Coordinates of C-alpha atoms and ligand atoms in Angstrom, one line a residue:
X1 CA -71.4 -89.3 21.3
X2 CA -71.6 -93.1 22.1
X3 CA -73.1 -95.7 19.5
X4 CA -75.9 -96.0 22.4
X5 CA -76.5 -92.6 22.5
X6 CA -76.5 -92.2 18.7
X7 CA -78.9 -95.1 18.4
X8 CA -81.2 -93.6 21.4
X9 CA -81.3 -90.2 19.5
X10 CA -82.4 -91.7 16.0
X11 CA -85.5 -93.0 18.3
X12 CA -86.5 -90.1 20.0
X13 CA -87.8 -88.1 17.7
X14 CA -91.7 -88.3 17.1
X15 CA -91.5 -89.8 20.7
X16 CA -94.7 -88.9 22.6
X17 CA -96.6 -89.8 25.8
X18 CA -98.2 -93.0 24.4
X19 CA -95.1 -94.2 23.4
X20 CA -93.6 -94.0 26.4
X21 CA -93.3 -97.5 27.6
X22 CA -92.3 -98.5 23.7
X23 CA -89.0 -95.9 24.0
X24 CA -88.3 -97.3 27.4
X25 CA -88.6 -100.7 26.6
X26 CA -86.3 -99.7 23.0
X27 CA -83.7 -98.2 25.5
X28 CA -83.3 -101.4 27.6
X29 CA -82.1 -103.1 24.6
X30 CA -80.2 -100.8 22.8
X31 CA -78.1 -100.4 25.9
X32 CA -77.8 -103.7 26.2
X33 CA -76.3 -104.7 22.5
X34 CA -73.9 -101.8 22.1
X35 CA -71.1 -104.4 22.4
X36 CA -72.6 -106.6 19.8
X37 CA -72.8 -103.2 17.4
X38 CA -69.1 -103.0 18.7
X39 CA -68.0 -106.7 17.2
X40 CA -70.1 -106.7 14.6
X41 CA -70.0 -104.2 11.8
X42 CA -72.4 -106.4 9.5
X43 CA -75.8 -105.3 12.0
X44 CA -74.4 -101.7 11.6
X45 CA -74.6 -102.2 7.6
X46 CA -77.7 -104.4 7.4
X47 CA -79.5 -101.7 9.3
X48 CA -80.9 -104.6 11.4
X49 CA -82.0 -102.2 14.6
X50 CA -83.9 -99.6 12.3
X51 CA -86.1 -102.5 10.8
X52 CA -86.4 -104.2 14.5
X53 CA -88.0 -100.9 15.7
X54 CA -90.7 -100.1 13.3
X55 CA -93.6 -102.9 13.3
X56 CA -94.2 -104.4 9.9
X57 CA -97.8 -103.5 9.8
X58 CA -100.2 -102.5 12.5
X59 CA -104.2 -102.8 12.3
X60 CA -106.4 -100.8 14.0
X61 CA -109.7 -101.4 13.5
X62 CA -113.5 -100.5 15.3
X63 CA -115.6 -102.7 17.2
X64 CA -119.1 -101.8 17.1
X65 CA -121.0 -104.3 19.8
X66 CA -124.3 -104.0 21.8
X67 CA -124.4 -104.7 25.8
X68 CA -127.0 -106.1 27.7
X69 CA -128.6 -102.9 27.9
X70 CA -129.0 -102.7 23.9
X71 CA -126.5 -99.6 23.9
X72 CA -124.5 -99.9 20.9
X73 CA -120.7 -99.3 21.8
X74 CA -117.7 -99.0 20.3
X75 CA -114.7 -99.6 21.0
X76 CA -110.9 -99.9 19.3
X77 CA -108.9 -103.0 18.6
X78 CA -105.7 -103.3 17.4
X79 CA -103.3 -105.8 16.1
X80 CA -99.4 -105.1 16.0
X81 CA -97.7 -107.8 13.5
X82 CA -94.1 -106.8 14.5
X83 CA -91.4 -109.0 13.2
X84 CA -91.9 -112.4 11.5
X85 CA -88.0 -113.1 10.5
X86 CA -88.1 -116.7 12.9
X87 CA -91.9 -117.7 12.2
X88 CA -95.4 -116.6 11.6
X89 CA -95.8 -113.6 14.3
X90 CA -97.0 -114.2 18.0
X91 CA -98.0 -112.8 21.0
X92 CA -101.3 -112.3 23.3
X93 CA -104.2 -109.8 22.6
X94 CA -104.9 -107.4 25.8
X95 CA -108.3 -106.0 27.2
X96 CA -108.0 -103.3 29.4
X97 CA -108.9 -99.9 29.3
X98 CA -105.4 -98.8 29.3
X99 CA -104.6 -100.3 26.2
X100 CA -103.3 -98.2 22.9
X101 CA -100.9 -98.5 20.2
X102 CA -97.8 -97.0 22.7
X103 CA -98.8 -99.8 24.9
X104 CA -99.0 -102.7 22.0
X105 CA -95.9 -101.7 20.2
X106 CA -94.0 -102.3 23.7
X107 CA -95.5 -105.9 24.1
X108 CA -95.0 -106.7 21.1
X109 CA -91.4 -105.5 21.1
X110 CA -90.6 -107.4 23.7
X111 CA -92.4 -110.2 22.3
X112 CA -90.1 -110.6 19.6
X113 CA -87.1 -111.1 21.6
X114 CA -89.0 -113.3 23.8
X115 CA -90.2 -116.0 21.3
X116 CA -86.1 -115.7 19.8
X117 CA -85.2 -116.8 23.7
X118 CA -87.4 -119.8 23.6
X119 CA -85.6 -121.2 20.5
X120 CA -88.9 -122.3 18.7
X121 CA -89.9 -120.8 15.1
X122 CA -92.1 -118.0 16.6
X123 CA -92.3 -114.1 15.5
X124 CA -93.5 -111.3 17.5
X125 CA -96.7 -109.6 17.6
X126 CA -99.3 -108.1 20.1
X127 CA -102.6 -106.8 19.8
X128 CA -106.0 -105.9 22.0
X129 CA -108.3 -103.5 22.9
X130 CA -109.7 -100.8 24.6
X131 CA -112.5 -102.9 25.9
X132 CA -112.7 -102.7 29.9
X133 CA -113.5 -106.3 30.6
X134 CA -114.8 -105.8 34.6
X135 CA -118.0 -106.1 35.2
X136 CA -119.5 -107.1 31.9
X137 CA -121.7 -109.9 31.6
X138 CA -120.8 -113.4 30.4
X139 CA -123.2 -112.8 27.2
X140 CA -121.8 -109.2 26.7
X141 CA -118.2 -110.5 27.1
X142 CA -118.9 -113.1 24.3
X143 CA -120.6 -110.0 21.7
X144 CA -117.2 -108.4 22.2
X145 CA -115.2 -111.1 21.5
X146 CA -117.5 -111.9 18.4
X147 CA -117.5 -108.6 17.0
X148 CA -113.5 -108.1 17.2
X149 CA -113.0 -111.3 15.5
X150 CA -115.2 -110.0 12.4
X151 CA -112.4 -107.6 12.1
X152 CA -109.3 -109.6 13.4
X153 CA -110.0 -113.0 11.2
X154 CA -109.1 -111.0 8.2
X155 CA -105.0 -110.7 9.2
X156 CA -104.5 -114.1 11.4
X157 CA -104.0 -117.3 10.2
X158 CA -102.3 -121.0 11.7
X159 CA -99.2 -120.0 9.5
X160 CA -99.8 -116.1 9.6
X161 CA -100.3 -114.9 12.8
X162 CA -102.1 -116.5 16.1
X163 CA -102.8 -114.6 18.7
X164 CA -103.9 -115.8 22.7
X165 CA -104.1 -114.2 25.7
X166 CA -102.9 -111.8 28.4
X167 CA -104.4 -109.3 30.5
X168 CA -108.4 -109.3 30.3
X169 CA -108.1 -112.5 27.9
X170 CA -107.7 -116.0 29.1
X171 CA -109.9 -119.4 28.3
X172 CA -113.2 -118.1 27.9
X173 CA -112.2 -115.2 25.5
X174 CA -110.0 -117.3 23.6
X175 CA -112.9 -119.7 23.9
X176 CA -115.6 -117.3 21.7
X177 CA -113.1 -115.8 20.0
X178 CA -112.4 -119.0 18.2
X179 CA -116.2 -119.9 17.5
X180 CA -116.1 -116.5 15.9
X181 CA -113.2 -117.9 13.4
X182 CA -115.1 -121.1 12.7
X183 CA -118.0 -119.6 11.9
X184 CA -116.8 -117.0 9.8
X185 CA -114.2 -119.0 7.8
X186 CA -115.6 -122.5 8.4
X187 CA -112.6 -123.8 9.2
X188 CA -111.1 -125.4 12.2
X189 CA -107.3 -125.1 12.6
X190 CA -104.8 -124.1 15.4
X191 CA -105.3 -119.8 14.8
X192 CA -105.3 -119.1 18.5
X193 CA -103.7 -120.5 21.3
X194 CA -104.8 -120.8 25.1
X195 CA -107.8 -122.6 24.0
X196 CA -110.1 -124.7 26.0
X197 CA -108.7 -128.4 26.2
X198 CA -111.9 -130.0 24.6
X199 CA -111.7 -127.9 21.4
X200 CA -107.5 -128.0 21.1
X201 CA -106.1 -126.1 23.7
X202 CA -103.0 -127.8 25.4
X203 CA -103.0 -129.2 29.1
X204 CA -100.8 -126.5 30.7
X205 CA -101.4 -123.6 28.9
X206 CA -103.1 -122.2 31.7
X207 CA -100.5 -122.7 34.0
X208 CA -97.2 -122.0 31.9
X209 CA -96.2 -118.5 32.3
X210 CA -96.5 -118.7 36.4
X211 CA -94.8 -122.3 36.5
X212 CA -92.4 -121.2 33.7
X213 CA -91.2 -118.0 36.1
X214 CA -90.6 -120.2 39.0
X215 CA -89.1 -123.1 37.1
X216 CA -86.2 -120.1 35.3
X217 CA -86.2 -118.7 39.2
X218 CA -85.4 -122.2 40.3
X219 CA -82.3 -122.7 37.7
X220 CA -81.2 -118.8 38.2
X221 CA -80.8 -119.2 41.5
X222 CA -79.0 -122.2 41.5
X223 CA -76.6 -121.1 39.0
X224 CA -76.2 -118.2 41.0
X225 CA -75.0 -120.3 44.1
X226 CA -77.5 -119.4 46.2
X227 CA -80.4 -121.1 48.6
X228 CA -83.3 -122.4 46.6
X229 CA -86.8 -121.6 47.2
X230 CA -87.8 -124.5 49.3
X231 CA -89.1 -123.0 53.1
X232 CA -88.8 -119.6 51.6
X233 CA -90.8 -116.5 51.9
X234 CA -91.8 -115.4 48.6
X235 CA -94.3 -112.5 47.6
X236 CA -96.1 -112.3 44.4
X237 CA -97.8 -109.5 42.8
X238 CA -101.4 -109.5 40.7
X239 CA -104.2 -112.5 41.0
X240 CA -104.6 -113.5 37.7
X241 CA -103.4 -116.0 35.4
X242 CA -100.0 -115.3 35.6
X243 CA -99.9 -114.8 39.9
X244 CA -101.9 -117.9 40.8
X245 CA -99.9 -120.0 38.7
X246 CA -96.6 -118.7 40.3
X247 CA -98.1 -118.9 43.6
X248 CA -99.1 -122.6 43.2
X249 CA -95.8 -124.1 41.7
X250 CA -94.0 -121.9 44.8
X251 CA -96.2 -124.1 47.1
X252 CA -95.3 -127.1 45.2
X253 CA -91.7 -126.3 45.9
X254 CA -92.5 -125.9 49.6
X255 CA -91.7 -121.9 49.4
X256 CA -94.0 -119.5 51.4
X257 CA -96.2 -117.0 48.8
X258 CA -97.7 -114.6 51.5
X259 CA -98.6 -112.1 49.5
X260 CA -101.3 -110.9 46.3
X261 CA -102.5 -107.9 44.5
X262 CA -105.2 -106.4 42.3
X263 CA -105.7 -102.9 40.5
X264 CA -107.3 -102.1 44.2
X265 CA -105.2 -103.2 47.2
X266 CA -102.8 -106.1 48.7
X267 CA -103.0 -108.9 50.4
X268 CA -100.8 -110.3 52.8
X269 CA -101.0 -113.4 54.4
X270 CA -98.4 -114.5 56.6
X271 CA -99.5 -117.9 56.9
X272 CA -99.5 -118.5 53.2
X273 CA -101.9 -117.6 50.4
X274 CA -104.8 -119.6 50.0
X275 CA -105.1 -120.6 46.7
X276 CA -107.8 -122.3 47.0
X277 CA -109.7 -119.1 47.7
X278 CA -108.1 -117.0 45.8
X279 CA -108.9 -119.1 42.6
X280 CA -112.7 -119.3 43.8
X281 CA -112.4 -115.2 44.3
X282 CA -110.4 -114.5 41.0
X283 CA -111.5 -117.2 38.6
X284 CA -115.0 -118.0 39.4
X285 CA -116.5 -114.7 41.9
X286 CA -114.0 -112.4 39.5
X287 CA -114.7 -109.9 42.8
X288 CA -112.3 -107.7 44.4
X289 CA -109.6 -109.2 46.6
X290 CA -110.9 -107.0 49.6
X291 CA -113.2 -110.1 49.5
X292 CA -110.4 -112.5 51.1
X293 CA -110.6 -111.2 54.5
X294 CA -113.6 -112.6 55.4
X295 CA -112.5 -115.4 55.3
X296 CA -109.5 -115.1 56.7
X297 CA -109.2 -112.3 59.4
X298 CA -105.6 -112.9 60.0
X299 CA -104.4 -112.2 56.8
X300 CA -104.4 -107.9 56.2
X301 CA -106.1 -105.9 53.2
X302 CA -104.0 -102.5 52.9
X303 CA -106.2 -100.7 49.8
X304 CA -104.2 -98.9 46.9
X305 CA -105.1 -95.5 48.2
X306 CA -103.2 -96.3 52.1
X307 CA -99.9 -96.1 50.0
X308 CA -97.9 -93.2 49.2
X309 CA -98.1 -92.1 45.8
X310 CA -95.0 -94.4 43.6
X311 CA -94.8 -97.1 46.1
X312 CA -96.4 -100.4 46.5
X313 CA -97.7 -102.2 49.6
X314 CA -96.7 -105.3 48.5
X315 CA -92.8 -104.8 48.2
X316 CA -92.3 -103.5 51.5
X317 CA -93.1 -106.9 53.1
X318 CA -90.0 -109.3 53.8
X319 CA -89.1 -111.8 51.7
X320 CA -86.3 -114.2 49.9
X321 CA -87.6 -113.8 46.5
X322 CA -90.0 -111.5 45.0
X323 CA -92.5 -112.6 42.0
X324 CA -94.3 -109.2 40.3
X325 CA -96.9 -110.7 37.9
X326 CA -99.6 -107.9 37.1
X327 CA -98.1 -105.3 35.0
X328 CA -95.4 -102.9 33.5
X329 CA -94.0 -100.4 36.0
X330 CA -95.4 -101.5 39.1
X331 CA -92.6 -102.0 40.8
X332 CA -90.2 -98.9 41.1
X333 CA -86.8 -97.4 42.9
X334 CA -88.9 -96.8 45.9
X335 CA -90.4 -100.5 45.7
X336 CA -86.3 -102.0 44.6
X337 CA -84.6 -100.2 47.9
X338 CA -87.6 -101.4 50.4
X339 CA -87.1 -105.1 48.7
X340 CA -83.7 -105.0 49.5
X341 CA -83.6 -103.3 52.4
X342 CA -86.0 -106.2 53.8
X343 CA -83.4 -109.1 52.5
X344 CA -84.9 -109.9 49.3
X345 CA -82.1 -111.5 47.4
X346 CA -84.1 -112.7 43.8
X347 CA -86.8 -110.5 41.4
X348 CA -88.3 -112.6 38.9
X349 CA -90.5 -110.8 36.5
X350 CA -94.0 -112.8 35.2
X351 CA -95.5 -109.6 34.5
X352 CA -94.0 -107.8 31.1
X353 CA -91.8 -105.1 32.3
X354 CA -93.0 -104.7 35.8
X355 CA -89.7 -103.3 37.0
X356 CA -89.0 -99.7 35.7
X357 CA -85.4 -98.7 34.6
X358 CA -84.3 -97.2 38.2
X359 CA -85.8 -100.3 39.9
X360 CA -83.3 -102.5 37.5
X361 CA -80.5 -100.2 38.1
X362 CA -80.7 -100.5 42.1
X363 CA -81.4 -104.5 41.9
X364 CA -78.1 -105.4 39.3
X365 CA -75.9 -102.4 41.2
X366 CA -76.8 -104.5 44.7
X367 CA -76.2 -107.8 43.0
X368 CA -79.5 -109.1 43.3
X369 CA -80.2 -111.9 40.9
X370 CA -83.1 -110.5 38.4
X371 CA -84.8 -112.8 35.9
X372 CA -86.2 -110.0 33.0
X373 CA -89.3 -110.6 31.8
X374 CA -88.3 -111.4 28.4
X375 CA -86.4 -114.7 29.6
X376 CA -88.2 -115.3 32.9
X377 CA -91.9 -115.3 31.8
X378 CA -91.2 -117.1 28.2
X379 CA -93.2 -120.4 29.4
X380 CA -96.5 -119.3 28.3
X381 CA -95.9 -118.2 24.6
X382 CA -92.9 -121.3 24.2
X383 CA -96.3 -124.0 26.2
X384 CA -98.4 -121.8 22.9
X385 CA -96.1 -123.1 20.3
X386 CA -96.4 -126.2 21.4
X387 CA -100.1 -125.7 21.3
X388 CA -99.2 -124.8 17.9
X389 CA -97.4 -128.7 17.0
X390 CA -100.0 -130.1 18.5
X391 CA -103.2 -129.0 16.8
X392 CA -100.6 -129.2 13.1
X393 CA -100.5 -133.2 14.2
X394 CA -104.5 -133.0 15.3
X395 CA -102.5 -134.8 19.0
X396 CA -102.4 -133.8 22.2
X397 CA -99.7 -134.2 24.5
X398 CA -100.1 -135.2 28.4
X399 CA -99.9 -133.1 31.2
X400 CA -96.4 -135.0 32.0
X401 CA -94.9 -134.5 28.8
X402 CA -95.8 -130.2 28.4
X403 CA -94.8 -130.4 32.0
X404 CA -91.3 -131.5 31.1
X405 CA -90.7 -129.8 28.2
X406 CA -91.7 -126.3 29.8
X407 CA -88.8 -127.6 32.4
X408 CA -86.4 -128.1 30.4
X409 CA -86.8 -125.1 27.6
X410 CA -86.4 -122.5 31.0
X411 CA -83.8 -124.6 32.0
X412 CA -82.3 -123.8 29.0
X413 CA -83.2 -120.0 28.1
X414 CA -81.8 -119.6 32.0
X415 CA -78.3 -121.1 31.1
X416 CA -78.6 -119.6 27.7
X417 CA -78.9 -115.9 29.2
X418 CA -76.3 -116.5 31.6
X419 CA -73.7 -117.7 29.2
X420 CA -74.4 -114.9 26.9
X421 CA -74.2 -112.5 29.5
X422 CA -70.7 -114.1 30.2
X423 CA -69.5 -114.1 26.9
X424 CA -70.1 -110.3 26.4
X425 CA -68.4 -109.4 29.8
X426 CA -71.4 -108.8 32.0
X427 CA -71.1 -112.1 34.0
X428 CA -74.7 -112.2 36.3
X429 CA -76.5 -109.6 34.1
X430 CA -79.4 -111.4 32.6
X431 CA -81.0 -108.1 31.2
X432 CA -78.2 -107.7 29.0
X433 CA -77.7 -111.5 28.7
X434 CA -81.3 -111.9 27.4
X435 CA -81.7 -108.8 25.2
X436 CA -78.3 -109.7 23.6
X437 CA -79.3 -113.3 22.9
X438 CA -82.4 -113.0 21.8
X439 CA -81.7 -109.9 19.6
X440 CA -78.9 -111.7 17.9
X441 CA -81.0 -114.9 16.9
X442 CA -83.8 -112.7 15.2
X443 CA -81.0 -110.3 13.7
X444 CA -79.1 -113.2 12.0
X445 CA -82.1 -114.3 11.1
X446 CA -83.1 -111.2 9.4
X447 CA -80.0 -110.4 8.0
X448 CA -79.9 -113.8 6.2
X449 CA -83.3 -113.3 4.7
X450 CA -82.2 -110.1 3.0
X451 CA -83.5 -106.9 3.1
Ligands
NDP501 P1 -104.9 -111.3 34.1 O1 -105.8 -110.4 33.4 O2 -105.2 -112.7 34.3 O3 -104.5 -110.7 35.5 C1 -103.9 -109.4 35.6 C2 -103.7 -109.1 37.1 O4 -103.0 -107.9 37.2 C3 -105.0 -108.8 37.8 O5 -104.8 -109.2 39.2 C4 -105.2 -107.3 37.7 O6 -106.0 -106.7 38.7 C5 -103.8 -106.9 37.8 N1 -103.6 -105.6 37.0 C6 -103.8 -105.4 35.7 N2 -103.6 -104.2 35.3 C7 -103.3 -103.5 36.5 C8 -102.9 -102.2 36.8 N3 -102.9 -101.3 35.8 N4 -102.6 -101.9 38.0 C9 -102.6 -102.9 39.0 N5 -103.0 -104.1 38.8 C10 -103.3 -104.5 37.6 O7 -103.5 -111.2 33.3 P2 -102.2 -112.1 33.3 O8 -102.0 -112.7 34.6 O9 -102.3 -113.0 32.1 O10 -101.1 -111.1 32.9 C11 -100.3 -110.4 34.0 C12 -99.0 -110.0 33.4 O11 -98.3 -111.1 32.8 C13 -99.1 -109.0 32.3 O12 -98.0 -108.1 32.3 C14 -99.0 -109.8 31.0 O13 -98.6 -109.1 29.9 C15 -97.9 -110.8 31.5 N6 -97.9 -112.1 30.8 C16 -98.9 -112.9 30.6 C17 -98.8 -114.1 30.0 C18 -99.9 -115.1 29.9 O14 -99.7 -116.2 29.4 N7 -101.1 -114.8 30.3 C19 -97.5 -114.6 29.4 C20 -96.4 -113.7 29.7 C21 -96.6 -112.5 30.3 P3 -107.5 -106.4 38.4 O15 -108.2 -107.7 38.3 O16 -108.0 -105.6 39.6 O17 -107.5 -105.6 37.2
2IT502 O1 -96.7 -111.9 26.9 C1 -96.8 -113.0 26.5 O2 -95.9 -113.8 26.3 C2 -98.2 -113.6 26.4 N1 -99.1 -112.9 26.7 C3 -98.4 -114.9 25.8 C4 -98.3 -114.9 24.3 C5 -98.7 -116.2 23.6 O3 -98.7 -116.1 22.4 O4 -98.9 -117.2 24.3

């Protein structure tokens, strides 16, 4: 048997349905640092993968909360401290339905190798709930956000643990979650990230994880030899946080994003996306993109349930370079062979883990350059540790100066995957280049704290 398959075995057992997208997120990586096992007998005797897998403490907690209705409901949160060997643990909380601990233990997993990419002192956790956002009321939103932080405050902490957002939680959420930490602990200080500018937040947040993919796109595809993005067809999945910022640095670049989704349906534009609208639709309507047509009767509206069952509208469109920013597994083999077949020649991944393992497989066995999530969407938690220096010094940098910085540390994750990848004989694999790198910074790390 190989030392993969070994490894893989050790993990399987106890595996179940909710875990499903932690084993397959485990199995990336393990694949991926055979070699290193190979060189290196001290991560072997050091046990290092065994204590990378299991989280170092996981809370699960209830949230008891009344809507506008005065129905008392409840719901379950969660917080996943996974690996603090580089710096206090980090990573977004989640509100969607879907959400449980299977799902939490896979962001967070990731997360750890993410923050080690960025290069800054950063650990890895996740965290979230249950709690189905859509269609709740500002005030209701606000009593959920209250009520989970009367739990959550007890485990988080500046040098502990801070949490921000992802799906479900952006500026608002982070916004009463945090007046929910003053209040209870009297204390302000720098415990969550994403925050609103005029109580700490730092210009750029908002937009780091979408101009972060683009910017790593930008230096990948370079270093690749290949056309950049300028005059470009690009599409993007998902119109949230992470898809309207892609969409609006594309634009900046002069590239062509014709394309957006939600949980319901696609959009494609072949003129262009307007953003504009889009923002008004997503950020301040928060209605359906169905809603987009109206105003534009050229663009098309093809619903979720027009599409056969494991394939996406929004991959079978021509492009250059594809952008999938909602969520894990939304783009599969069917989805990777209709890119390609349509000359898509770049996948960048914003969302965490949109690609599944077949969909990987096709794209690096057709040589299509593919930025992995891990390395590609790192901007938004690497523009949150900077949060994280900036509320420490009670400053605030300028738009300019987070601008340049996010630049410059994708510029440099980019180059670092690629030489790692090279190094390890896998020249043009960034999956392997990224898990390898990062893995190696946290394992070192871990190995010289002792056991
Ligand atoms: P938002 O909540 O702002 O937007 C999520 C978007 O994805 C919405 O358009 C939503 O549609 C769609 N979506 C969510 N779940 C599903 C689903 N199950 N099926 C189809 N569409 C879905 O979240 P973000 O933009 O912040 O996050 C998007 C992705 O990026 C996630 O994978 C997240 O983990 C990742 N990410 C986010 C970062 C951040 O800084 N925010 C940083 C790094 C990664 P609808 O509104 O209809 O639900
Ligand atoms: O997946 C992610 O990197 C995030 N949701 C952002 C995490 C953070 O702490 O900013």
């Amino acid at each position: 048997m190989s030392i993969v398959e070994t490894e893989i075995k050790k993990f399987e057992n106890g595996n179940c349905a909710e875990n499903k997208v932690f084993y397959q997120a485990m199995e990336e990586v393990i694949r991926s640092i055979a070699p290193l096992f190979e060189s290196d007998d001290r991560y072997k005797r050091y046990a290092v993968l065994e204590r990378l897998v299991v989280p170092d403490r996981i809370f699960k907690f209830k949230v008891t909360w009344m809507d506008d209705e005065q129905n008392i409901q409840v719901n379950t949160g969660y917080r996943v401290q996974f690996n603090n060997a580089l710096g206090p643990y980090k990573g977004g909380l989640r509100f969607h339905p879907s959400v449980n601990e299977g799902i939490l233990k896979f962001l967070g997993f990731e997360q750890i190798l993410k923050n080690a990419l960025t290069g800054l002192p950063i650990g890895g956790a996740k965290g979230g709930s249950d709690f189905n956002p859509k269609g709740k009321s500002d005030f209701e939103i606000m009593k959920f956000c209250s009520a989970f932080m009367t739990e959550l405050h007890k485990y988080i902490g500046p040098r502990i643990d801070i949490p921000a957002g992802d799906i479900g939680v952006g500026a608002r959420e982070i916004g009463y979650l945090f007046g929910e930490y003053k209040k209870i602990t009297s204390t302000y200080e720098g415990v969550l990230t994403g925050k609103p500018f005029m109580f700490g937040g730092s210009l750029m947040r908002p937009e780091a994880t979408g101009y972060g993919t683009v910017y790593f796109t930008e230096t990948m595809l370079e270093m690749e030899g290949k056309e950049s993005l300028e005059g470009k067809i690009c599409t993007v999945s998902g119109a949230g946080n992470v898809a309207l910022h892609t969409i609006e640095k594309l634009q900046h670049l002069g590239a062509i994003p014709v394309t957006c989704t939600d949980s319901k349906g696609t959009i494609y534009d072949p003129r262009g996306v307007d953003l504009d609208l889009l923002k008004e639709l997503k950020l301040e309507k928060r209605v359906s993109l169905e809603e987009y047509i109206n105003s534009h009767q050229e663009a098309t509206y093809i619903p979720v349930s027009e599409y056969p069952e494991g394939a996406h509208a929004v991959w079978s469109i021509e492009c250059y370079a594809a952008f999938p920013c909602a969520t894990q597994n939304e783009l599969t083999e069917i989805d990777a062979q209709s890119l390609i077949a349509n000359g898509c020649i770049s996948v960048s991944e914003g969302a965490n883990m949109p690609s599944t393992p077949e969909a990987i497989d096709i794209f690096l066995n057709n040589k299509i350059c593919f930025a992995p999530a891990k390395a590609a969407n790192a901007g938004g938690v690497a523009v949150s540790e900077f949060e994280m220096a900036q509320n420490a010094a009670m400053s605030h940098w300028t738009f300019e100066e987070v601008d340049e910085r996010l630049k410059t540390t994708m510029q440099q994750i980019c180059k670092r995957v690629a030489l790692t990848a090279k190094d390890y004989g896998v020249e043009g694999n960034y999956v392997d280049g990224a898990n390898i790198a990062g893995f190696k910074r946290v394992a070192d790390a871990m190995i010289a704290e002792g056991i």
